[in-house]
PDB file of C-alpha atoms in Angstrom:
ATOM      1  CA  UNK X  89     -97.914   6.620 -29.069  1.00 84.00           C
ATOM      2  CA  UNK X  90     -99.719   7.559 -26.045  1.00 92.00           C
ATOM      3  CA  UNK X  91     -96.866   7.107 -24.107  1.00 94.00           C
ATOM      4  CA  UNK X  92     -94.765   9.571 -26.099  1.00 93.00           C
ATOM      5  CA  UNK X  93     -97.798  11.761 -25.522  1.00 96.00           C
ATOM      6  CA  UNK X  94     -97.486  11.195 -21.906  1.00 95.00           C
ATOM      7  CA  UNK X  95     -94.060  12.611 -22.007  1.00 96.00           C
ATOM      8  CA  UNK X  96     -94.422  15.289 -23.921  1.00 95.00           C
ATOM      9  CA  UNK X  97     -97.504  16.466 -21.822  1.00 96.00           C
ATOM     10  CA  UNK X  98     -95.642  16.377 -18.618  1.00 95.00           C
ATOM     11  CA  UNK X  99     -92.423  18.245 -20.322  1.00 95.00           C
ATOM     12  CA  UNK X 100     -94.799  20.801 -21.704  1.00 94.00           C
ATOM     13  CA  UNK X 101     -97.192  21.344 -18.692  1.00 94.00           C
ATOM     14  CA  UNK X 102     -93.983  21.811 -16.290  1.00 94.00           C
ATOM     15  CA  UNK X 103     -92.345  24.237 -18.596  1.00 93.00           C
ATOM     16  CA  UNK X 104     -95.246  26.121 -18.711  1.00 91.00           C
ATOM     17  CA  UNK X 105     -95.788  26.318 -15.271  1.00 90.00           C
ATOM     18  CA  UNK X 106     -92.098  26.900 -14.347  1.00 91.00           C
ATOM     19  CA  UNK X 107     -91.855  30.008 -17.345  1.00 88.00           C
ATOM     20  CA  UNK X 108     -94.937  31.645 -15.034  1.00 86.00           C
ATOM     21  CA  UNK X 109     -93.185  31.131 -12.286  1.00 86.00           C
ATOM     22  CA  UNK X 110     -89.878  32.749 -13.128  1.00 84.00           C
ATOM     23  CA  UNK X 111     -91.749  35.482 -14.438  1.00 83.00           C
ATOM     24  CA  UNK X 112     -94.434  36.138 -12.330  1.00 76.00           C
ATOM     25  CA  UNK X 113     -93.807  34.453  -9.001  1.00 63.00           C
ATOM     26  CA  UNK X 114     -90.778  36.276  -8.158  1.00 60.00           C
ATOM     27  CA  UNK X 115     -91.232  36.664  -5.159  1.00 66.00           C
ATOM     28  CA  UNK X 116     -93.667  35.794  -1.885  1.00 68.00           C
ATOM     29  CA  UNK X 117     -95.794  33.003  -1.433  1.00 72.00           C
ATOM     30  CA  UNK X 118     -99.590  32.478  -2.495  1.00 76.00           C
ATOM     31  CA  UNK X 119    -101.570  29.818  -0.392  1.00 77.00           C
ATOM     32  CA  UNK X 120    -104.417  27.119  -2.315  1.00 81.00           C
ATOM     33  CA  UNK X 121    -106.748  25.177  -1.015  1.00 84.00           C
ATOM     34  CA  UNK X 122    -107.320  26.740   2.238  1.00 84.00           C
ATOM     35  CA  UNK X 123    -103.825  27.306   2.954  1.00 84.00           C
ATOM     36  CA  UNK X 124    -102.808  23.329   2.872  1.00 89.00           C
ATOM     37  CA  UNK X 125    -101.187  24.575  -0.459  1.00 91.00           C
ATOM     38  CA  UNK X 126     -98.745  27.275  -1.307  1.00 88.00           C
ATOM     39  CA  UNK X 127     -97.047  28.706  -4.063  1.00 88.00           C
ATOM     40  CA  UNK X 128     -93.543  29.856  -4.640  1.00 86.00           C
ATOM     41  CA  UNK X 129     -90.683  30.159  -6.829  1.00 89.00           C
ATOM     42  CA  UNK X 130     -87.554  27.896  -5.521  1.00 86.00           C
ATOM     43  CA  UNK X 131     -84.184  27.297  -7.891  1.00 88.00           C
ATOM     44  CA  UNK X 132     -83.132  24.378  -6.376  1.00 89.00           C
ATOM     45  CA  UNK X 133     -78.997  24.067  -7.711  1.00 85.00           C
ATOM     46  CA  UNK X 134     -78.952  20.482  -6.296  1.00 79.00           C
ATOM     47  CA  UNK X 135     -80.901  17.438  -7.105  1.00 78.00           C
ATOM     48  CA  UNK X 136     -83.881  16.103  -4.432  1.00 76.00           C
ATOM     49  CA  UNK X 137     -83.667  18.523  -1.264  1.00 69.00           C
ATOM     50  CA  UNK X 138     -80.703  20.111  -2.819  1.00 72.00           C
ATOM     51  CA  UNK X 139     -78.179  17.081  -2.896  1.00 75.00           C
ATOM     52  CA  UNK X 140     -74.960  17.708  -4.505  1.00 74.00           C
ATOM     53  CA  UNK X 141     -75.650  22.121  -5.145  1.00 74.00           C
ATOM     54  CA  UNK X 142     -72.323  21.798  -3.983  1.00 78.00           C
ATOM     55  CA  UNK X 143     -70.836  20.209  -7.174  1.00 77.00           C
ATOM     56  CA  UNK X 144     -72.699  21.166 -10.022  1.00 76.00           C
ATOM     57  CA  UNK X 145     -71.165  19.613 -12.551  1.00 87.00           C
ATOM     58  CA  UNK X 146     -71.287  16.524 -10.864  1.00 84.00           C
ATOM     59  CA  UNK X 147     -74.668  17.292 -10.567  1.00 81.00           C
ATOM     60  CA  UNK X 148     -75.472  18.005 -14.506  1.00 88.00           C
ATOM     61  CA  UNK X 149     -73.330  15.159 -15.734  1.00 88.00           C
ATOM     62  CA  UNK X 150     -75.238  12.839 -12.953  1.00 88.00           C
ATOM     63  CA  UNK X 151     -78.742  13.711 -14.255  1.00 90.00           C
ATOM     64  CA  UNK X 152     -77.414  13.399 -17.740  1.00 93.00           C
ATOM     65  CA  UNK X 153     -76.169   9.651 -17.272  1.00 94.00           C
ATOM     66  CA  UNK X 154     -79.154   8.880 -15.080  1.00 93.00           C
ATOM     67  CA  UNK X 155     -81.819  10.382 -17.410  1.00 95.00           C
ATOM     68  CA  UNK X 156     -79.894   8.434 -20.429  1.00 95.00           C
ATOM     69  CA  UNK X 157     -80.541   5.592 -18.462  1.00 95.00           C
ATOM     70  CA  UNK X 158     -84.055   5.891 -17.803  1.00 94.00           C
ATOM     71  CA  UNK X 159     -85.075   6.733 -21.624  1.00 95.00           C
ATOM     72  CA  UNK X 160     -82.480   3.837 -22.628  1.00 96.00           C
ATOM     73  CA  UNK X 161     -84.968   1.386 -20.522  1.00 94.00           C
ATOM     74  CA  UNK X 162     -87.900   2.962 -21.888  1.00 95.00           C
ATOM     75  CA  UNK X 163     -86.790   2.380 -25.439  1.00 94.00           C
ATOM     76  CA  UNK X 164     -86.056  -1.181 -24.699  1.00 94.00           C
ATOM     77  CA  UNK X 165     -89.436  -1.751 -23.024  1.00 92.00           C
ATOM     78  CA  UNK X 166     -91.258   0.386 -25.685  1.00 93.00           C
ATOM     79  CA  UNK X 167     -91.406  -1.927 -28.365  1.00 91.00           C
ATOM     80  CA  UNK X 168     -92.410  -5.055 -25.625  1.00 89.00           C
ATOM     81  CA  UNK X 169     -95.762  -6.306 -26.077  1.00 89.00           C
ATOM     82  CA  UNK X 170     -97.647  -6.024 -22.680  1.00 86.00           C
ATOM     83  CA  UNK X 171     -95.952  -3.935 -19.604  1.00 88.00           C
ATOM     84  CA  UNK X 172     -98.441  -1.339 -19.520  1.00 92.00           C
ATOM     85  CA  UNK X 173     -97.384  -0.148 -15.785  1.00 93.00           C
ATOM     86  CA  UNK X 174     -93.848  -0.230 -16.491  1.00 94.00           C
ATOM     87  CA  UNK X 175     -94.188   1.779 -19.652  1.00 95.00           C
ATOM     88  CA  UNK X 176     -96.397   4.081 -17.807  1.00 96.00           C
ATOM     89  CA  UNK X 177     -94.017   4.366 -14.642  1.00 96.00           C
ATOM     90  CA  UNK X 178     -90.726   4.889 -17.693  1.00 96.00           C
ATOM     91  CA  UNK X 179     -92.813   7.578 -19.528  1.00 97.00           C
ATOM     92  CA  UNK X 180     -93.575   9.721 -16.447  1.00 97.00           C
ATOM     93  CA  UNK X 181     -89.678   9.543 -15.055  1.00 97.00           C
ATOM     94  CA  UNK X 182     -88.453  10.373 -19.035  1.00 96.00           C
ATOM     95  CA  UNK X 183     -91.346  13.345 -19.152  1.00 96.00           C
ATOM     96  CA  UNK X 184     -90.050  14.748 -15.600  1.00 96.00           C
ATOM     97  CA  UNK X 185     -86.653  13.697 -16.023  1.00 95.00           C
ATOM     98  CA  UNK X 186     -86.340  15.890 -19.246  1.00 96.00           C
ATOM     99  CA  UNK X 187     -87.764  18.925 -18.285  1.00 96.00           C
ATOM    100  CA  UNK X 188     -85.921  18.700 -14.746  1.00 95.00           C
ATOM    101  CA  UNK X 189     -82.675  17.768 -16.847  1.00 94.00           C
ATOM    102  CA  UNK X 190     -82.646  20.262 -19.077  1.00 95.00           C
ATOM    103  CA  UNK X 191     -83.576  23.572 -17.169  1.00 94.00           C
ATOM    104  CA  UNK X 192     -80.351  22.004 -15.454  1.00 93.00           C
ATOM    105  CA  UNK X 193     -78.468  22.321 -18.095  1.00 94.00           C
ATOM    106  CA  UNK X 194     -79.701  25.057 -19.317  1.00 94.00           C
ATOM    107  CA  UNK X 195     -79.722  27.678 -16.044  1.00 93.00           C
ATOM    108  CA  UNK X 196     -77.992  25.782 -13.803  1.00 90.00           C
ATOM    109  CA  UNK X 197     -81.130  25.259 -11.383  1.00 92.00           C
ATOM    110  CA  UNK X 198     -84.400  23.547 -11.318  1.00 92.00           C
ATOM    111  CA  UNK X 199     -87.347  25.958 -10.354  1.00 91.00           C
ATOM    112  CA  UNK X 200     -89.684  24.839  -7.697  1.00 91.00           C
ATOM    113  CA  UNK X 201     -92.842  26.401  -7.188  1.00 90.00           C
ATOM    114  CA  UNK X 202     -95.083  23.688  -5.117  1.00 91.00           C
ATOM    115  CA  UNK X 203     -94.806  23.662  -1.191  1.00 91.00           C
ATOM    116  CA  UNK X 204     -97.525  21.836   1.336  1.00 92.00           C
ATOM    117  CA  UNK X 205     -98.576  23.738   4.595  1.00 90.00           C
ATOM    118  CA  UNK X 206     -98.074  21.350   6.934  1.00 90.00           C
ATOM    119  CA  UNK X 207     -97.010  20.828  11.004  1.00 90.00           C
ATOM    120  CA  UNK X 208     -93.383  19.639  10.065  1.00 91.00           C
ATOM    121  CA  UNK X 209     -90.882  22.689   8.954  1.00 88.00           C
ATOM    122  CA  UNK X 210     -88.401  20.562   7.512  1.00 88.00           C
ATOM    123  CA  UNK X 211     -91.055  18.907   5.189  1.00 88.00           C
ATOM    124  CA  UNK X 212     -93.286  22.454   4.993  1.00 87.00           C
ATOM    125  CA  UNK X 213     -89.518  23.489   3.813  1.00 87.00           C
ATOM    126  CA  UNK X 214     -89.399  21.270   0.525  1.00 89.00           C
ATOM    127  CA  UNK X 215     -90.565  22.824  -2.532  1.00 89.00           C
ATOM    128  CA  UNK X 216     -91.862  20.597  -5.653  1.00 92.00           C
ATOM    129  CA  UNK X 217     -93.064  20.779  -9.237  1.00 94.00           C
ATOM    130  CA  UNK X 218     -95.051  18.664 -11.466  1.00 95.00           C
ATOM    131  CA  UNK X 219     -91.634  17.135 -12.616  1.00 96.00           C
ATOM    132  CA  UNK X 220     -90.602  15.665  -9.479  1.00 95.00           C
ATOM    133  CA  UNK X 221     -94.270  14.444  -8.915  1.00 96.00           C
ATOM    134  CA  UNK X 222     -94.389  12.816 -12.070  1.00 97.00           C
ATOM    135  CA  UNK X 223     -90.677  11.269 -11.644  1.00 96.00           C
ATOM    136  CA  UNK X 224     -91.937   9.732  -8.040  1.00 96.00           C
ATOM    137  CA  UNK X 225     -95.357   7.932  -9.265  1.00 97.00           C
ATOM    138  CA  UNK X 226     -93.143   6.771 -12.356  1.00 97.00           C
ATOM    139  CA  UNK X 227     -90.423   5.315  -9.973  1.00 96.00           C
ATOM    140  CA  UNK X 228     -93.281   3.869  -7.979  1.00 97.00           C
ATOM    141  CA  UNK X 229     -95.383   2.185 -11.002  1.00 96.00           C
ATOM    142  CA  UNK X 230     -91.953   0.751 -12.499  1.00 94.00           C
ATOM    143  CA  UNK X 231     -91.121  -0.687  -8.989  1.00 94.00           C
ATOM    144  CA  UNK X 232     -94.134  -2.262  -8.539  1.00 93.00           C
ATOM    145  CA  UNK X 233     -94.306  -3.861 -12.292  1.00 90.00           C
ATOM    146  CA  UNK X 234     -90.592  -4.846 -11.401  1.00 86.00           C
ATOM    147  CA  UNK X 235     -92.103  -6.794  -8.288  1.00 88.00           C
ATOM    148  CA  UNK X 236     -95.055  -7.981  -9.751  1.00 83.00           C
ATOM    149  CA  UNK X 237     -92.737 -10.060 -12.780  1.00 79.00           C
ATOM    150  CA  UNK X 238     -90.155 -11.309  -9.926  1.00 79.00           C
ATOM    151  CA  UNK X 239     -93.229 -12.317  -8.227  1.00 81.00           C
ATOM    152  CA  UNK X 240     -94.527 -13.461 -11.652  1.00 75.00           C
ATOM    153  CA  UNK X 241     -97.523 -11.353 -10.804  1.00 54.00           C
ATOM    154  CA  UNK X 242    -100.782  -9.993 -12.670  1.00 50.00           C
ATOM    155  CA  UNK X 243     -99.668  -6.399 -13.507  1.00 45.00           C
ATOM    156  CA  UNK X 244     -98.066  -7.435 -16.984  1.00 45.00           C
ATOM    157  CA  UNK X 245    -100.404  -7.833 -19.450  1.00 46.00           C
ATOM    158  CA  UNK X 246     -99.803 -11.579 -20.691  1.00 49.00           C
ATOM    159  CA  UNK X 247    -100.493 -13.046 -24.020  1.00 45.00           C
ATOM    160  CA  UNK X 248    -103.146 -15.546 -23.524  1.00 41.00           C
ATOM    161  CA  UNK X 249    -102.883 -19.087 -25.574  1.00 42.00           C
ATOM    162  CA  UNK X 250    -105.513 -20.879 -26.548  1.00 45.00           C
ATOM    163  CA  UNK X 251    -104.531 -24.948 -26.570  1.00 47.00           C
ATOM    164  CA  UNK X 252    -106.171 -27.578 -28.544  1.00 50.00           C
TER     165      UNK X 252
END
């Protein structure tokens, strides 16, 4: 349950921040936190750093089979006693890969509204929202529980057997 939680919490918190965006953000920038942080409202018609905007509906039918993927994994796993990490790790990429997914879909871009002030222009460039965030800690929990059981490692919670 608190994994389905998870994903709904992600799906609604982006949504809501990407429906303020689009209608009050329109245009400019605001900087947070001392100006490390800005705000701004990016429709991004490609995937990560605008990969395929080219093809779009390569694009849609891409994050379709990938996304189907990813929440055909998390079903399997659900039901697995143990593989708390991975579970976590499935349940952020399904929350960010919904919301991402279907504003895809639905308007043919993904809005963007998170941008870090930094040195670098090409990285000061890249504009993020929760979604994407919560898709790259998710990738990065499920890789690590992936390595941890080919290493046969502590990160999956193992049923312990008491012996005579």
């Amino acid at each position: 349950m608190r994994y389905l939680l998870m994903i709904l919490g992600i799906f609604g918190t982006d949504y809501g921040l990407k429906e303020y965006t689009n209608s009050y953000r329109l245009q400019g920038e605001e900087t947070l936190l001392r100006g490390k942080v800005f705000l701004r409202n990016y429709h991004n018609p490609g995937a990560a750093l605008g990969f395929l905007k080219e093809y779009p509906k390569l694009n849609k039918s891409l994050s379709v089979f990938v996304l189907c993927g990813v929440i055909w994994e998390f079903l399997r796993t659900l039901p697995r006693r143990g593989y708390a990490v991975r579970k976590t790790g499935l349940a952020l990429i399904t929350g960010g890969g919904l919301n991402n997914c279907m504003e895809r879909l639905k308007k043919g871009y993904v809005t963007d509204y998170i941008g870090f002030n930094v040195d670098n222009k090409k990285v000061r460039d890249i504009t993020f929202n929760i979604s994407d965030f919560s898709i790259f800690t998710g990738m990065f929990l499920y890789a690590l529980s992936s390595l941890a059981s080919v290493l046969g490692g502590g990160l999956r919670e193992k049923k312990m057997r008491q012996e005579p």
